[in-house]
């Protein structure tokens, strides 16, 4: 035990370790979405097998802002208020993380959606367990 | 000194792990169309800041970060969120709030670690690395350039300058009703909620949704010298 605020580095303690980082771009196709329908697109990040990679944090760049999250829900993203988009990252298997994007039309009318690019940066951290 | 040029540096505190829940294959079973809350005593003298992942399989394939409450690999955009988990901590427990709206029972697996809050200055319990090294130059270690807490009024935002000139990695947690949980970001009603970061500042907004009481919230943050 130690008063850790007295130290910047102390080898008695375990830290998470950044093993790799990646950049990812997802192009969201412009299309018309039928009433109460949705479409989705995704892009995959491939990582080396063997190590258990965890605590992935991603940084979104959309409309100029960078948002740190593994999930981003944007309601009323479009000029018509019944559209929703959801963007999230998850680990598919030992070698793949997936960035997935949904556009959901909750309206009784068709609407256009998409036609933009989402960029993300992922940082892969490991611990000893 | 540019923190990006170093794997670790004694000029900057390193966030260390003070608690872990590796699970060892343990899981919580939640029946179909049921919810379940489990409290696990953390035995820490503070409310820990949680990081980690959760999954519905022991091999964590698929899995996702605990700051995402909906389990997206089984997500149905038309029928809604089927499986959810909310992770938080208070002064006594790590709290697992699990919801299973699917037609079959689900097993919830977690891998969790925790940091001490920035305003804690007492003794820290050890969590030892099980590899041969506590520090290894094969990896980059997060370097905290700024950390602290901030209170944000309802429908307001607070700007925390970092002045790094590049977009750093950050982590943010929020405290609601005495419980601390990882803070995610979303946009609603044309407003951006939660954290966002520029090359000069971390901006935290007490978002419109999910705050029906209109209450002030306390946020805990780390700003790292490592670039996003």
Short mmCIF file of C-alpha atoms in Angstrom, two decimals:
data_model
loop_
_atom_site.label_atom_id
_atom_site.label_comp_id
_atom_site.label_asym_id
_atom_site.label_seq_id
_atom_site.Cartn_x
_atom_site.Cartn_y
_atom_site.Cartn_z
CA UNK A 1 0.00 0.00 0.00
CA UNK A 2 1.19 3.51 -0.75
CA UNK A 3 -0.23 7.00 -0.99
CA UNK A 4 -0.20 7.03 -4.74
CA UNK A 5 -0.76 10.76 -5.02
CA UNK A 6 2.86 11.07 -3.87
CA UNK A 7 4.13 9.26 -6.97
CA UNK A 8 3.89 9.69 -10.72
CA UNK A 9 5.38 6.26 -11.36
CA UNK A 10 5.33 3.36 -8.96
CA UNK A 11 6.18 -0.16 -10.08
CA UNK A 12 4.21 -1.62 -7.17
CA UNK A 13 1.07 -0.95 -9.16
CA UNK A 14 -0.37 -2.20 -12.41
CA UNK A 15 -1.40 0.13 -15.21
CA UNK A 16 -3.31 -0.57 -18.37
CA UNK A 17 -1.04 -0.66 -21.38
CA UNK A 18 -1.72 0.67 -24.84
CA UNK A 19 -0.74 -2.01 -27.30
CA UNK A 20 -1.94 -0.61 -30.62
CA UNK A 21 -3.92 2.14 -32.23
CA UNK A 22 -5.88 2.27 -35.48
CA UNK A 23 -7.68 4.71 -37.71
CA UNK A 24 -10.88 3.74 -39.40
CA UNK A 25 -13.15 5.37 -41.96
CA UNK A 26 -16.74 4.41 -42.58
CA UNK A 27 -18.50 5.80 -45.63
CA UNK A 28 -22.25 5.93 -45.11
CA UNK A 29 -24.02 5.59 -48.44
CA UNK A 30 -26.67 8.11 -49.31
CA UNK A 31 -30.02 6.47 -49.87
CA UNK A 32 -33.72 6.75 -49.30
CA UNK A 33 -35.03 4.94 -46.23
CA UNK A 34 -38.57 3.62 -46.32
CA UNK A 35 -41.02 4.26 -43.48
CA UNK A 36 -40.18 2.35 -40.30
CA UNK A 37 -37.18 0.82 -41.97
CA UNK A 38 -33.44 1.06 -41.48
CA UNK A 39 -30.15 0.35 -43.14
CA UNK A 40 -26.73 -0.22 -41.73
CA UNK A 41 -23.13 -0.29 -42.78
CA UNK A 42 -19.93 -1.30 -41.06
CA UNK A 43 -16.18 -1.38 -41.25
CA UNK A 44 -13.85 -3.79 -39.53
CA UNK A 45 -10.55 -3.35 -37.73
CA UNK A 46 -8.33 -6.41 -37.74
CA UNK A 47 -6.03 -6.94 -34.79
CA UNK A 48 -3.43 -9.60 -34.09
CA UNK A 49 -4.73 -12.79 -32.58
CA UNK A 50 -3.32 -14.15 -29.38
CA UNK A 51 -3.44 -11.19 -27.01
CA UNK A 52 -6.72 -10.35 -25.34
CA UNK A 53 -7.32 -6.80 -26.46
CA UNK A 54 -9.70 -4.80 -24.42
CA UNK A 55 -10.86 -1.39 -23.36
CA UNK A 56 -11.09 -0.08 -26.86
CA UNK A 57 -11.85 3.60 -26.93
CA UNK A 58 -12.75 5.32 -30.14
CA UNK A 59 -12.82 8.94 -31.07
CA UNK A 60 -15.42 10.03 -33.55
CA UNK A 61 -15.07 12.86 -35.94
CA UNK A 62 -18.36 14.04 -37.27
CA UNK A 63 -19.36 17.57 -38.13
CA UNK A 64 -15.98 18.71 -36.84
CA UNK A 65 -16.31 17.54 -33.25
CA UNK A 66 -14.38 14.66 -31.78
CA UNK A 67 -16.39 12.59 -29.38
CA UNK A 68 -14.79 9.90 -27.25
CA UNK A 69 -17.16 7.01 -26.92
CA UNK A 70 -17.71 3.48 -28.06
CA UNK A 71 -21.26 4.49 -28.86
CA UNK A 72 -22.89 7.51 -30.35
CA UNK A 73 -26.61 7.94 -30.64
CA UNK A 74 -27.81 10.87 -32.63
CA UNK A 75 -31.49 11.59 -32.57
CA UNK A 76 -32.91 14.04 -35.02
CA UNK A 77 -29.68 13.94 -36.93
CA UNK A 78 -31.36 15.05 -40.06
CA UNK A 79 -33.55 18.00 -40.76
CA UNK A 80 -36.64 15.83 -40.37
CA UNK A 81 -36.98 14.91 -36.76
CA UNK A 82 -37.93 11.27 -37.05
CA UNK A 83 -34.57 9.92 -38.09
CA UNK A 84 -32.09 8.39 -35.73
CA UNK A 85 -28.61 7.15 -36.22
CA UNK A 86 -26.61 4.89 -33.96
CA UNK A 87 -22.90 4.31 -34.23
CA UNK A 88 -21.04 1.87 -32.08
CA UNK A 89 -17.97 -0.29 -31.82
CA UNK A 90 -17.78 -3.82 -30.55
CA UNK A 91 -15.41 -6.73 -30.51
CA UNK A 92 -16.57 -9.41 -32.94
CA UNK A 93 -13.97 -12.05 -32.21
CA UNK A 94 -10.32 -12.43 -31.25
CA UNK A 95 -9.09 -10.66 -34.39
CA UNK A 96 -11.86 -8.24 -35.34
CA UNK A 97 -13.48 -5.09 -34.00
CA UNK A 98 -16.43 -3.71 -35.91
CA UNK A 99 -17.63 -0.14 -36.32
CA UNK A 100 -21.30 -0.31 -37.20
CA UNK A 101 -23.68 2.47 -38.20
CA UNK A 102 -27.48 2.31 -38.30
CA UNK A 103 -29.86 4.81 -39.81
CA UNK A 104 -33.41 4.28 -38.58
CA UNK A 105 -36.52 5.91 -39.97
CA UNK A 106 -39.27 6.10 -37.36
CA UNK A 107 -41.52 8.20 -39.57
CA UNK A 108 -44.43 7.23 -41.81
CA UNK A 109 -42.72 8.91 -44.78
CA UNK A 110 -39.55 8.00 -46.63
CA UNK A 111 -36.51 10.17 -46.05
CA UNK A 112 -33.06 10.49 -47.48
CA UNK A 113 -30.11 9.67 -45.26
CA UNK A 114 -26.38 9.12 -45.43
CA UNK A 115 -23.85 10.71 -47.73
CA UNK A 116 -21.19 11.39 -45.11
CA UNK A 117 -18.07 9.86 -43.67
CA UNK A 118 -17.33 8.93 -40.09
CA UNK A 119 -13.76 8.65 -38.96
CA UNK A 120 -12.69 6.87 -35.84
CA UNK A 121 -9.48 6.22 -33.98
CA UNK A 122 -9.31 3.17 -31.79
CA UNK A 123 -6.84 2.54 -28.99
CA UNK A 124 -6.37 -0.98 -27.80
CA UNK A 125 -5.35 -1.46 -24.20
CA UNK A 126 -4.33 -4.64 -22.46
CA UNK A 127 -4.05 -5.68 -18.87
CA UNK A 128 -2.41 -8.70 -17.44
CA UNK A 129 -5.59 -10.69 -17.10
CA UNK B 1 7.90 18.26 -22.81
CA UNK B 2 5.71 16.51 -25.37
CA UNK B 3 4.16 13.52 -23.65
CA UNK B 4 3.59 11.84 -27.01
CA UNK B 5 7.31 11.18 -27.31
CA UNK B 6 7.43 8.93 -24.25
CA UNK B 7 6.15 5.48 -23.35
CA UNK B 8 6.03 6.58 -19.74
CA UNK B 9 7.33 9.63 -17.97
CA UNK B 10 7.77 10.54 -14.35
CA UNK B 11 6.54 14.03 -15.27
CA UNK B 12 3.00 12.67 -15.47
CA UNK B 13 0.94 10.43 -13.20
CA UNK B 14 0.04 7.08 -14.60
CA UNK B 15 -3.49 5.80 -13.99
CA UNK B 16 -3.10 2.60 -12.00
CA UNK B 17 -5.54 -0.17 -11.36
CA UNK B 18 -6.82 -0.41 -7.80
CA UNK B 19 -9.49 -3.08 -8.28
CA UNK B 20 -10.35 -5.76 -10.79
CA UNK B 21 -13.18 -8.13 -11.60
CA UNK B 22 -11.72 -10.53 -14.14
CA UNK B 23 -14.63 -12.86 -13.69
CA UNK B 24 -12.72 -16.12 -13.99
CA UNK B 25 -15.57 -17.36 -16.12
CA UNK B 26 -18.17 -16.14 -13.63
CA UNK B 27 -21.39 -14.73 -14.96
CA UNK B 28 -24.74 -13.49 -13.85
CA UNK B 29 -27.74 -15.32 -15.27
CA UNK B 30 -30.75 -13.22 -16.19
CA UNK B 31 -33.94 -14.94 -17.35
CA UNK B 32 -36.01 -14.02 -20.36
CA UNK B 33 -37.84 -10.70 -19.94
CA UNK B 34 -36.25 -10.15 -16.57
CA UNK B 35 -33.98 -7.69 -14.87
CA UNK B 36 -31.42 -8.34 -12.19
CA UNK B 37 -29.19 -6.19 -10.01
CA UNK B 38 -26.10 -7.61 -8.35
CA UNK B 39 -23.92 -5.73 -5.87
CA UNK B 40 -20.31 -6.74 -5.37
CA UNK B 41 -18.47 -5.13 -2.47
CA UNK B 42 -15.28 -3.49 -3.69
CA UNK B 43 -13.86 -2.81 -0.20
CA UNK B 44 -12.26 0.44 -1.33
CA UNK B 45 -12.25 3.67 0.66
CA UNK B 46 -13.66 5.60 -2.29
CA UNK B 47 -16.07 5.28 -5.19
CA UNK B 48 -13.98 3.67 -7.95
CA UNK B 49 -13.97 4.78 -11.58
CA UNK B 50 -14.78 1.73 -13.68
CA UNK B 51 -13.43 0.65 -17.06
CA UNK B 52 -13.98 -2.66 -18.80
CA UNK B 53 -16.03 -4.81 -21.13
CA UNK B 54 -19.10 -6.97 -21.03
CA UNK B 55 -20.38 -9.87 -23.09
CA UNK B 56 -22.93 -12.64 -23.30
CA UNK B 57 -20.27 -15.31 -23.86
CA UNK B 58 -17.34 -16.42 -21.75
CA UNK B 59 -14.89 -15.85 -24.63
CA UNK B 60 -16.02 -12.21 -24.99
CA UNK B 61 -16.58 -12.72 -28.71
CA UNK B 62 -18.52 -10.55 -29.22
CA UNK B 63 -18.14 -7.99 -26.47
CA UNK B 64 -18.18 -4.26 -25.99
CA UNK B 65 -17.14 -1.46 -23.67
CA UNK B 66 -19.14 -0.97 -20.48
CA UNK B 67 -19.81 2.64 -21.42
CA UNK B 68 -22.22 1.21 -23.99
CA UNK B 69 -25.31 0.02 -22.18
CA UNK B 70 -27.03 -1.66 -25.13
CA UNK B 71 -25.51 -4.94 -26.32
CA UNK B 72 -25.33 -4.16 -29.99
CA UNK B 73 -24.41 -7.57 -31.36
CA UNK B 74 -28.01 -8.61 -30.57
CA UNK B 75 -29.51 -5.20 -31.19
CA UNK B 76 -32.68 -5.00 -33.26
CA UNK B 77 -33.21 -1.42 -34.53
CA UNK B 78 -36.90 -1.99 -35.11
CA UNK B 79 -37.82 -3.89 -31.97
CA UNK B 80 -35.45 -1.95 -29.77
CA UNK B 81 -32.81 -2.74 -27.24
CA UNK B 82 -32.98 -6.34 -26.11
CA UNK B 83 -30.09 -6.74 -23.71
CA UNK B 84 -28.67 -3.96 -21.56
CA UNK B 85 -26.19 -3.57 -18.73
CA UNK B 86 -25.53 -0.48 -16.62
CA UNK B 87 -22.33 -0.45 -14.62
CA UNK B 88 -21.80 1.87 -11.68
CA UNK B 89 -20.14 2.11 -8.31
CA UNK B 90 -20.89 3.73 -5.00
CA UNK B 91 -18.97 3.93 -1.76
CA UNK B 92 -19.55 0.24 -1.01
CA UNK B 93 -20.34 -1.73 -4.15
CA UNK B 94 -19.77 -2.19 -7.82
CA UNK B 95 -23.29 -2.42 -9.13
CA UNK B 96 -24.34 -4.61 -12.05
CA UNK B 97 -27.76 -3.58 -13.41
CA UNK B 98 -28.76 -6.07 -16.10
CA UNK B 99 -31.84 -6.14 -18.30
CA UNK B 100 -32.79 -8.98 -20.61
CA UNK B 101 -35.78 -8.32 -22.85
CA UNK B 102 -35.02 -11.18 -25.19
CA UNK B 103 -37.02 -14.40 -25.39
CA UNK B 104 -34.26 -16.52 -23.86
CA UNK B 105 -32.18 -16.38 -20.72
CA UNK B 106 -28.83 -14.62 -21.03
CA UNK B 107 -25.57 -14.96 -19.20
CA UNK B 108 -23.81 -11.66 -18.50
CA UNK B 109 -20.00 -11.72 -18.32
CA UNK B 110 -17.84 -8.80 -17.22
CA UNK B 111 -14.18 -7.86 -17.19
CA UNK B 112 -13.72 -4.80 -15.03
CA UNK B 113 -10.94 -2.67 -13.65
CA UNK B 114 -11.05 0.52 -11.65
CA UNK B 115 -9.10 3.68 -10.96
CA UNK B 116 -9.22 5.84 -7.87
CA UNK B 117 -11.03 9.17 -8.28
CA UNK B 118 -8.78 12.22 -8.84
CA UNK B 119 -9.71 13.75 -5.50
CA UNK B 120 -8.62 10.71 -3.46
CA UNK B 121 -5.27 11.20 -1.69
CA UNK B 122 -5.12 8.24 0.66
CA UNK B 123 -3.42 4.86 0.44
CA UNK B 124 -4.09 2.71 -2.62
CA UNK B 125 -4.50 -1.05 -2.63
CA UNK B 126 -2.31 -2.98 -5.07
CA UNK B 127 -3.42 -5.01 -8.05
CA UNK B 128 -0.42 -6.84 -9.36
CA UNK B 129 0.31 -7.56 -12.99
CA UNK B 130 0.45 -11.29 -13.63
CA UNK B 131 3.04 -10.99 -16.39
CA UNK B 132 6.71 -10.74 -15.64
CA UNK B 133 6.73 -6.95 -15.70
CA UNK B 134 4.95 -4.10 -13.99
CA UNK B 135 6.35 -1.73 -16.60
CA UNK B 136 7.34 -2.81 -20.10
CA UNK B 137 8.70 -0.75 -22.96
CA UNK B 138 6.70 -2.90 -25.37
CA UNK B 139 3.70 -0.76 -24.48
CA UNK B 140 2.65 2.83 -24.17
CA UNK B 141 1.35 3.86 -20.76
CA UNK B 142 -1.28 6.56 -20.40
CA UNK B 143 0.12 9.80 -19.03
CA UNK B 144 -2.28 12.03 -17.17
CA UNK B 145 -1.71 15.68 -17.97
CA UNK B 146 -4.83 16.87 -16.21
CA UNK B 147 -7.43 15.22 -14.01
CA UNK B 148 -10.12 16.36 -11.68
CA UNK B 149 -13.82 16.72 -11.03
CA UNK B 150 -16.29 19.29 -12.24
CA UNK B 151 -19.95 20.02 -11.54
CA UNK B 152 -22.11 20.84 -14.51
CA UNK B 153 -25.55 22.37 -14.26
CA UNK B 154 -28.49 20.96 -16.16
CA UNK B 155 -28.50 21.90 -19.87
CA UNK B 156 -25.10 23.55 -19.40
CA UNK B 157 -21.58 22.67 -20.29
CA UNK B 158 -18.18 23.24 -18.77
CA UNK B 159 -14.99 23.71 -20.75
CA UNK B 160 -11.78 22.30 -19.30
CA UNK B 161 -8.75 23.65 -21.16
CA UNK B 162 -5.82 21.37 -21.83
CA UNK B 163 -3.96 23.53 -24.37
CA UNK B 164 -2.11 20.57 -25.92
CA UNK B 165 -2.64 21.64 -29.54
CA UNK B 166 -3.72 18.13 -30.52
CA UNK B 167 -6.70 15.96 -29.63
CA UNK B 168 -5.78 13.87 -26.60
CA UNK B 169 -7.21 10.65 -25.28
CA UNK B 170 -9.59 11.18 -22.39
CA UNK B 171 -11.86 9.28 -20.04
CA UNK B 172 -14.91 10.71 -18.33
CA UNK B 173 -17.22 9.35 -15.65
CA UNK B 174 -20.41 10.88 -14.28
CA UNK B 175 -22.01 10.68 -10.85
CA UNK B 176 -25.79 10.37 -10.64
CA UNK B 177 -27.64 9.64 -7.43
CA UNK B 178 -24.41 8.88 -5.60
CA UNK B 179 -23.28 6.32 -8.21
CA UNK B 180 -20.41 6.76 -10.66
CA UNK B 181 -20.54 5.24 -14.13
CA UNK B 182 -18.61 5.63 -17.38
CA UNK B 183 -19.90 8.61 -19.32
CA UNK B 184 -20.75 8.24 -22.96
CA UNK B 185 -21.72 10.84 -25.46
CA UNK B 186 -24.80 11.37 -27.54
CA UNK B 187 -26.65 14.08 -29.36
CA UNK B 188 -30.32 14.76 -28.90
CA UNK B 189 -32.64 17.63 -29.61
CA UNK B 190 -29.82 19.25 -31.53
CA UNK B 191 -27.60 19.34 -28.47
CA UNK B 192 -24.49 17.36 -27.82
CA UNK B 193 -24.44 15.58 -24.52
CA UNK B 194 -21.62 14.13 -22.50
CA UNK B 195 -17.97 14.73 -23.35
CA UNK B 196 -16.35 15.96 -26.50
CA UNK B 197 -12.78 17.04 -27.05
CA UNK B 198 -10.97 19.53 -29.24
CA UNK B 199 -7.28 20.25 -29.63
CA UNK B 200 -7.57 22.86 -26.85
CA UNK B 201 -10.30 21.69 -24.48
CA UNK B 202 -12.42 18.94 -23.00
CA UNK B 203 -16.07 20.02 -23.03
CA UNK B 204 -18.62 18.25 -20.86
CA UNK B 205 -22.31 18.83 -21.25
CA UNK B 206 -24.95 17.75 -18.77
CA UNK B 207 -27.17 16.33 -21.45
CA UNK B 208 -30.80 16.99 -21.98
CA UNK B 209 -32.02 13.41 -22.01
CA UNK B 210 -31.68 11.05 -19.09
CA UNK B 211 -31.78 13.92 -16.62
CA UNK B 212 -35.47 14.26 -15.98
CA UNK B 213 -34.81 15.83 -12.58
CA UNK B 214 -32.82 18.61 -14.16
CA UNK B 215 -30.10 18.08 -11.61
CA UNK B 216 -26.50 19.20 -11.51
CA UNK B 217 -24.09 16.35 -12.15
CA UNK B 218 -20.55 15.75 -11.04
CA UNK B 219 -18.07 14.53 -13.63
CA UNK B 220 -14.65 12.94 -13.14
CA UNK B 221 -12.13 13.22 -15.94
CA UNK B 222 -8.69 12.18 -17.11
CA UNK B 223 -6.96 14.05 -19.92
CA UNK B 224 -3.98 12.09 -21.19
CA UNK B 225 -0.92 13.36 -23.00
CA UNK B 226 -1.34 10.56 -25.51
CA UNK B 227 -2.91 11.55 -28.77
CA UNK B 228 -6.29 10.18 -29.81
#
